[in-house]
Structure formats: C-alpha cells, structure tokens
Amino acid sequence: MDSLFSMFEQLFQTQPSPDYPIVVATGLVAVAAVVVNVVWRRVRNVITIAHEGGHALVALLTGRQLHGIRLHSDTSGVTFTRGRERGLSAILTLLAGYLAPSLLGLGLAFLVGRGLIVLLLWVSLALLVAMALFIRNLYGLVTMLITGLLVFAVTWWAEPDVQATLAYLGVWFLLIGGVRPVWEVHRQRLRSRDRRSDPDQLAGITPLPAVVWLLFFAMVNLACLALGSQLLIPGIW
C-alpha cells in the first residue's frame, strides 16, 4: 500500500517550469519544425499518430467497431472503423482527426502549466501503448515503437529539467503542428480532384460543403493554439 501511494504521489508531483527564455525557445523550435519542409517531413508522423488516434478514440467512444490503424511512410495514415455510414458517430469520428493534435496539445498544455510533467509523460506513453494495439502494418508498428521508446526514455531516465523542456517542446509542436495539415489538405484539394479527405467525407454525409469543415478545423485549431499559448506563457495575450 505504501509503495502504491508513493507511485501515485510521484505521478502527481509538480515540477517547476523552465526559465522563460527556454519556454520561448522551445516554441520557436516547434515553429521551425513545422515551417521548414525538410524538418516537417521527418517529424510529421507525430501529428499523424495524434490524428489517427483521434479517429480511433472517438470511434470507440461512439460505439463504432475499430478494425485497425495504418501509418504510412509518406506520413499519411488511415483508420478502419465499421458502423453506420451516416449519423452522429460517423460525423464525430471524421471530425476527430484534424482536431485531435490541437485538442491533445491543449490538454497537455493544461498539465504542463500546472507543473504536472510526470503525469503528462505517463499519459502520453499510455496513449501510445493503447494505440499500438490497433496498428496493422509493419511501418506503423516500427513508428509507434520508436516513438514509445523515446517517450519512455525521457520519462524513466531524463532529469526533471530535461523532462520539462522536452514536454514544453512536445506540447508546442502539437499545438502548432495541428494547424498545418488543415492548410495542406486545402492545397491538396485545389491541386487534385481526389475527394477522399475528411472534410470531403463530412460534406458527403452532412449538408455543409467541405470548405466549411476546413474553416471549422482551422478556427478550432487556431483557438487551441491561442489558449495553449496562454497556458504555456501566462499573460502572452
């Protein structure tokens, strides 16, 4: 019982935030990772994991059957579910993808802002393990394994100041990186007649056109970025 209480106490222990310049620097590094194409192509898988994880989680919560998730080397992904083709569960499942990285970033920013770095790391690791159970291709498994091992290494061996710095960097990246895919799918729709994207599928099962869903994604993700920034740097706005 004492060891269990000790583990629980450690999980919810608070850590001081990094110095202000470090918090700002992690944000700038995240901006560079999202804006610089050569870097973005190498780290975008993190956003794809959150995107497909969002589809999967909402599918389960709304009663759909989850048949698997595939992550691809071009940083795309697909989540296979079964259920009604129309209706609330289908709409919410499709909505979740492009919103998941930003909403996850906002939730983790809440934990970071309160110094709950250890809790953030273990929550992140638990989500990765849960998602890995549904991966159905080799590349996806390798991607999840590498990502999970990196998070575990930071959780288990890194010093508290390193944990805090990397936690801020990860949260910034989710918040900022969640915005770019919306712009990417918009550009893709302009260049191609392929209409299999999430906003196009939403347009097919709702009265609203795809462009309205794209604007909705953009507004929510920008709002998450603004709120998350306020949590990470109080008084920024």
mmCIF file of C-alpha atoms in Angstrom:
data_model
loop_
_atom_site.group_PDB
_atom_site.id
_atom_site.type_symbol
_atom_site.label_atom_id
_atom_site.label_comp_id
_atom_site.label_asym_id
_atom_site.label_seq_id
_atom_site.Cartn_x
_atom_site.Cartn_y
_atom_site.Cartn_z
ATOM 1 C CA MET A 1 0.000 0.000 0.000
ATOM 2 C CA ASP A 2 2.847 2.391 0.835
ATOM 3 C CA SER A 3 4.544 1.702 -2.496
ATOM 4 C CA LEU A 4 1.262 2.270 -4.336
ATOM 5 C CA PHE A 5 0.746 5.573 -2.536
ATOM 6 C CA SER A 6 4.329 6.544 -3.308
ATOM 7 C CA MET A 7 3.807 5.840 -7.030
ATOM 8 C CA PHE A 8 0.577 7.841 -7.008
ATOM 9 C CA GLU A 9 2.291 10.713 -5.208
ATOM 10 C CA GLN A 10 5.165 10.690 -7.695
ATOM 11 C CA LEU A 11 2.750 10.694 -10.623
ATOM 12 C CA PHE A 12 1.111 13.891 -9.416
ATOM 13 C CA GLN A 13 4.203 15.654 -8.162
ATOM 14 C CA THR A 14 4.776 19.068 -9.683
ATOM 15 C CA GLN A 15 7.928 20.348 -11.316
ATOM 16 C CA PRO A 16 8.940 23.963 -11.807
ATOM 17 C CA SER A 17 8.597 25.374 -15.296
ATOM 18 C CA PRO A 18 11.760 26.027 -17.283
ATOM 19 C CA ASP A 19 13.018 29.602 -17.377
ATOM 20 C CA TYR A 20 11.082 31.946 -19.634
ATOM 21 C CA PRO A 21 13.771 32.020 -22.376
ATOM 22 C CA ILE A 22 13.700 28.212 -22.575
ATOM 23 C CA VAL A 23 9.905 28.150 -22.873
ATOM 24 C CA VAL A 24 10.090 30.694 -25.706
ATOM 25 C CA ALA A 25 12.965 28.812 -27.334
ATOM 26 C CA THR A 26 11.018 25.535 -27.347
ATOM 27 C CA GLY A 27 8.151 27.350 -29.035
ATOM 28 C CA LEU A 28 10.475 28.750 -31.700
ATOM 29 C CA VAL A 29 11.989 25.313 -32.301
ATOM 30 C CA ALA A 30 8.472 23.914 -32.751
ATOM 31 C CA VAL A 31 7.647 26.691 -35.227
ATOM 32 C CA ALA A 32 10.787 25.868 -37.212
ATOM 33 C CA ALA A 33 9.933 22.157 -37.195
ATOM 34 C CA VAL A 34 6.505 22.912 -38.656
ATOM 35 C CA VAL A 35 7.524 25.612 -41.142
ATOM 36 C CA VAL A 36 10.750 24.149 -42.549
ATOM 37 C CA ASN A 37 9.634 21.486 -45.025
ATOM 38 C CA VAL A 38 12.659 19.209 -44.721
ATOM 39 C CA VAL A 39 12.190 19.027 -40.952
ATOM 40 C CA TRP A 40 8.404 18.792 -41.139
ATOM 41 C CA ARG A 41 8.575 15.716 -43.373
ATOM 42 C CA ARG A 42 10.611 13.935 -40.688
ATOM 43 C CA VAL A 43 8.538 14.852 -37.665
ATOM 44 C CA ARG A 44 5.048 14.971 -39.167
ATOM 45 C CA ASN A 45 4.438 11.364 -38.083
ATOM 46 C CA VAL A 46 3.812 12.672 -34.569
ATOM 47 C CA ILE A 47 0.845 14.671 -35.875
ATOM 48 C CA THR A 48 -0.344 11.688 -37.925
ATOM 49 C CA ILE A 49 -0.266 9.489 -34.811
ATOM 50 C CA ALA A 50 -2.416 12.016 -32.952
ATOM 51 C CA HIS A 51 -4.717 12.398 -35.986
ATOM 52 C CA GLU A 52 -5.384 8.679 -36.392
ATOM 53 C CA GLY A 53 -5.536 8.209 -32.636
ATOM 54 C CA GLY A 54 -8.295 10.818 -32.545
ATOM 55 C CA HIS A 55 -10.313 8.922 -35.152
ATOM 56 C CA ALA A 56 -9.817 5.669 -33.261
ATOM 57 C CA LEU A 57 -10.701 7.005 -29.812
ATOM 58 C CA VAL A 58 -13.873 8.769 -30.932
ATOM 59 C CA ALA A 59 -14.919 5.734 -32.971
ATOM 60 C CA LEU A 60 -14.722 3.575 -29.842
ATOM 61 C CA LEU A 61 -16.449 6.174 -27.667
ATOM 62 C CA THR A 62 -19.356 6.477 -30.111
ATOM 63 C CA GLY A 63 -19.891 2.741 -30.424
ATOM 64 C CA ARG A 64 -18.199 2.033 -33.734
ATOM 65 C CA GLN A 65 -16.047 -1.052 -34.272
ATOM 66 C CA LEU A 66 -12.346 -0.268 -34.663
ATOM 67 C CA HIS A 67 -10.658 -2.686 -37.074
ATOM 68 C CA GLY A 68 -7.199 -1.187 -37.194
ATOM 69 C CA ILE A 69 -4.896 1.724 -37.933
ATOM 70 C CA ARG A 70 -2.203 2.005 -40.596
ATOM 71 C CA LEU A 71 0.605 4.559 -40.624
ATOM 72 C CA HIS A 72 2.464 5.073 -43.904
ATOM 73 C CA SER A 73 5.988 6.186 -44.758
ATOM 74 C CA ASP A 74 4.661 9.295 -46.531
ATOM 75 C CA THR A 75 3.323 10.377 -43.090
ATOM 76 C CA SER A 76 -0.269 9.672 -44.089
ATOM 77 C CA GLY A 77 -2.485 7.260 -42.190
ATOM 78 C CA VAL A 78 -5.871 5.587 -42.221
ATOM 79 C CA THR A 79 -8.177 4.291 -39.504
ATOM 80 C CA PHE A 80 -10.599 1.476 -40.320
ATOM 81 C CA THR A 81 -13.914 1.505 -38.474
ATOM 82 C CA ARG A 82 -17.274 -0.104 -39.009
ATOM 83 C CA GLY A 83 -20.648 1.378 -38.198
ATOM 84 C CA ARG A 84 -23.378 3.495 -39.713
ATOM 85 C CA GLU A 85 -22.171 5.429 -42.747
ATOM 86 C CA ARG A 86 -24.155 8.462 -41.618
ATOM 87 C CA GLY A 87 -25.255 9.815 -38.286
ATOM 88 C CA LEU A 88 -23.588 11.329 -35.257
ATOM 89 C CA SER A 89 -20.969 8.625 -34.707
ATOM 90 C CA ALA A 90 -19.737 8.876 -38.309
ATOM 91 C CA ILE A 91 -19.599 12.686 -38.138
ATOM 92 C CA LEU A 92 -17.770 12.788 -34.806
ATOM 93 C CA THR A 93 -15.281 10.144 -35.913
ATOM 94 C CA LEU A 94 -14.448 12.095 -39.071
ATOM 95 C CA LEU A 95 -14.268 15.357 -37.124
ATOM 96 C CA ALA A 96 -11.795 13.971 -34.626
ATOM 97 C CA GLY A 97 -8.812 13.535 -36.940
ATOM 98 C CA TYR A 98 -7.835 17.097 -37.796
ATOM 99 C CA LEU A 99 -8.848 18.343 -34.345
ATOM 100 C CA ALA A 100 -7.043 15.681 -32.296
ATOM 101 C CA PRO A 101 -3.454 17.042 -32.359
ATOM 102 C CA SER A 102 -4.528 20.529 -31.304
ATOM 103 C CA LEU A 103 -7.002 19.337 -28.666
ATOM 104 C CA LEU A 104 -4.421 16.908 -27.301
ATOM 105 C CA GLY A 105 -1.870 19.721 -27.247
ATOM 106 C CA LEU A 106 -4.322 21.923 -25.351
ATOM 107 C CA GLY A 107 -4.992 19.212 -22.781
ATOM 108 C CA LEU A 108 -1.296 18.576 -22.287
ATOM 109 C CA ALA A 109 -0.661 22.333 -22.061
ATOM 110 C CA PHE A 110 -3.075 22.356 -19.125
ATOM 111 C CA LEU A 111 -0.940 19.721 -17.378
ATOM 112 C CA VAL A 112 2.326 21.483 -18.249
ATOM 113 C CA GLY A 113 1.006 24.803 -16.992
ATOM 114 C CA ARG A 114 0.407 23.194 -13.608
ATOM 115 C CA GLY A 115 3.782 21.534 -13.476
ATOM 116 C CA LEU A 116 2.398 18.008 -13.891
ATOM 117 C CA ILE A 117 5.198 16.936 -16.221
ATOM 118 C CA VAL A 118 5.460 13.367 -14.907
ATOM 119 C CA LEU A 119 1.715 12.854 -15.339
ATOM 120 C CA LEU A 120 1.925 14.269 -18.868
ATOM 121 C CA LEU A 121 4.687 11.850 -19.830
ATOM 122 C CA TRP A 122 2.911 8.787 -18.448
ATOM 123 C CA VAL A 123 -0.397 9.805 -20.044
ATOM 124 C CA SER A 124 1.396 10.201 -23.380
ATOM 125 C CA LEU A 125 3.029 6.803 -23.001
ATOM 126 C CA ALA A 126 -0.276 5.146 -22.071
ATOM 127 C CA LEU A 127 -1.983 6.629 -25.140
ATOM 128 C CA LEU A 128 0.823 5.390 -27.393
ATOM 129 C CA VAL A 129 0.644 1.863 -25.961
ATOM 130 C CA ALA A 130 -3.152 1.776 -26.316
ATOM 131 C CA MET A 131 -2.952 2.942 -29.930
ATOM 132 C CA ALA A 132 -0.162 0.496 -30.778
ATOM 133 C CA LEU A 133 -2.542 -2.390 -30.043
ATOM 134 C CA PHE A 134 -4.561 -1.428 -33.128
ATOM 135 C CA ILE A 135 -1.707 -0.833 -35.593
ATOM 136 C CA ARG A 136 -1.981 -3.194 -38.556
ATOM 137 C CA ASN A 137 1.166 -2.610 -40.635
ATOM 138 C CA LEU A 138 4.899 -3.008 -40.064
ATOM 139 C CA TYR A 139 5.856 0.607 -40.699
ATOM 140 C CA GLY A 140 3.194 1.737 -38.250
ATOM 141 C CA LEU A 141 4.422 -0.694 -35.595
ATOM 142 C CA VAL A 142 8.025 0.463 -36.004
ATOM 143 C CA THR A 143 6.936 4.113 -35.830
ATOM 144 C CA MET A 144 4.920 3.525 -32.671
ATOM 145 C CA LEU A 145 7.753 1.514 -31.100
ATOM 146 C CA ILE A 146 10.333 4.233 -31.732
ATOM 147 C CA THR A 147 8.017 6.975 -30.507
ATOM 148 C CA GLY A 148 7.058 4.990 -27.410
ATOM 149 C CA LEU A 149 10.682 4.174 -26.571
ATOM 150 C CA LEU A 150 11.655 7.839 -26.853
ATOM 151 C CA VAL A 151 8.839 8.901 -24.519
ATOM 152 C CA PHE A 152 9.689 6.082 -22.102
ATOM 153 C CA ALA A 153 13.371 7.055 -22.080
ATOM 154 C CA VAL A 154 12.500 10.656 -21.229
ATOM 155 C CA THR A 155 10.023 9.508 -18.564
ATOM 156 C CA TRP A 156 12.353 6.992 -16.914
ATOM 157 C CA TRP A 157 15.859 8.401 -17.235
ATOM 158 C CA ALA A 158 15.805 12.122 -18.038
ATOM 159 C CA GLU A 159 16.447 14.713 -15.358
ATOM 160 C CA PRO A 160 13.444 16.838 -14.299
ATOM 161 C CA ASP A 161 14.682 19.947 -16.127
ATOM 162 C CA VAL A 162 15.176 17.923 -19.327
ATOM 163 C CA GLN A 163 11.729 16.370 -18.923
ATOM 164 C CA ALA A 164 10.158 19.791 -18.527
ATOM 165 C CA THR A 165 11.975 21.247 -21.537
ATOM 166 C CA LEU A 166 11.035 18.336 -23.800
ATOM 167 C CA ALA A 167 7.448 18.386 -22.520
ATOM 168 C CA TYR A 168 7.135 22.051 -23.487
ATOM 169 C CA LEU A 169 8.651 21.307 -26.885
ATOM 170 C CA GLY A 170 6.221 18.437 -27.482
ATOM 171 C CA VAL A 171 3.186 20.462 -26.465
ATOM 172 C CA TRP A 172 4.232 23.411 -28.619
ATOM 173 C CA PHE A 173 4.699 21.046 -31.547
ATOM 174 C CA LEU A 174 1.213 19.546 -31.166
ATOM 175 C CA LEU A 175 -0.388 22.974 -30.911
ATOM 176 C CA ILE A 176 1.474 24.494 -33.854
ATOM 177 C CA GLY A 177 1.722 21.313 -35.914
ATOM 178 C CA GLY A 178 -2.021 20.765 -35.655
ATOM 179 C CA VAL A 179 -2.630 23.840 -37.811
ATOM 180 C CA ARG A 180 -0.524 22.972 -40.859
ATOM 181 C CA PRO A 181 -2.351 19.781 -42.013
ATOM 182 C CA VAL A 182 -5.563 21.772 -42.477
ATOM 183 C CA TRP A 183 -3.751 24.076 -44.885
ATOM 184 C CA GLU A 184 -2.148 21.066 -46.563
ATOM 185 C CA VAL A 185 -5.453 19.341 -47.237
ATOM 186 C CA HIS A 186 -6.858 22.605 -48.588
ATOM 187 C CA ARG A 187 -3.949 22.890 -51.043
ATOM 188 C CA GLN A 188 -4.280 19.228 -51.955
ATOM 189 C CA ARG A 189 -7.962 19.732 -52.796
ATOM 190 C CA LEU A 190 -7.056 22.670 -55.058
ATOM 191 C CA ARG A 191 -4.455 20.630 -56.970
ATOM 192 C CA SER A 192 -6.329 17.339 -57.207
ATOM 193 C CA ARG A 193 -9.831 16.067 -57.849
ATOM 194 C CA ASP A 194 -9.362 13.396 -55.194
ATOM 195 C CA ARG A 195 -12.226 13.883 -52.764
ATOM 196 C CA ARG A 196 -11.491 11.275 -50.105
ATOM 197 C CA SER A 197 -10.263 13.672 -47.404
ATOM 198 C CA ASP A 198 -12.029 14.000 -44.054
ATOM 199 C CA PRO A 199 -13.724 17.333 -44.959
ATOM 200 C CA ASP A 200 -14.937 15.829 -48.240
ATOM 201 C CA GLN A 201 -16.332 12.794 -46.440
ATOM 202 C CA LEU A 202 -18.042 15.106 -43.955
ATOM 203 C CA ALA A 203 -19.522 17.055 -46.862
ATOM 204 C CA GLY A 204 -20.905 13.782 -48.193
ATOM 205 C CA ILE A 205 -22.835 12.965 -45.017
ATOM 206 C CA THR A 206 -23.850 16.466 -43.904
ATOM 207 C CA PRO A 207 -25.464 19.486 -45.608
ATOM 208 C CA LEU A 208 -22.266 21.543 -45.236
ATOM 209 C CA PRO A 209 -19.642 21.761 -48.003
ATOM 210 C CA ALA A 210 -16.042 20.685 -47.433
ATOM 211 C CA VAL A 211 -14.767 24.277 -47.304
ATOM 212 C CA VAL A 212 -16.959 24.961 -44.257
ATOM 213 C CA TRP A 213 -15.479 21.968 -42.462
ATOM 214 C CA LEU A 214 -11.980 23.147 -43.376
ATOM 215 C CA LEU A 215 -12.736 26.567 -41.896
ATOM 216 C CA PHE A 216 -14.106 24.884 -38.780
ATOM 217 C CA PHE A 217 -10.934 22.822 -38.384
ATOM 218 C CA ALA A 218 -8.785 25.918 -38.854
ATOM 219 C CA MET A 219 -10.757 28.017 -36.344
ATOM 220 C CA VAL A 220 -10.733 25.322 -33.643
ATOM 221 C CA ASN A 221 -7.031 24.585 -34.086
ATOM 222 C CA LEU A 222 -6.074 28.260 -34.028
ATOM 223 C CA ALA A 223 -8.205 28.728 -30.909
ATOM 224 C CA CYS A 224 -6.395 25.775 -29.276
ATOM 225 C CA LEU A 225 -3.060 27.358 -30.213
ATOM 226 C CA ALA A 226 -4.094 30.668 -28.655
ATOM 227 C CA LEU A 227 -5.408 29.066 -25.461
ATOM 228 C CA GLY A 228 -2.460 26.690 -25.231
ATOM 229 C CA SER A 229 -0.006 29.564 -25.639
ATOM 230 C CA GLN A 230 -1.690 31.347 -22.748
ATOM 231 C CA LEU A 231 -1.276 28.229 -20.587
ATOM 232 C CA LEU A 232 2.378 27.804 -21.535
ATOM 233 C CA ILE A 233 3.245 31.513 -21.278
ATOM 234 C CA PRO A 234 0.724 33.165 -18.926
ATOM 235 C CA GLY A 235 -0.019 36.726 -19.933
ATOM 236 C CA ILE A 236 1.167 36.310 -23.512
ATOM 237 C CA TRP A 237 -2.081 37.770 -24.819
#
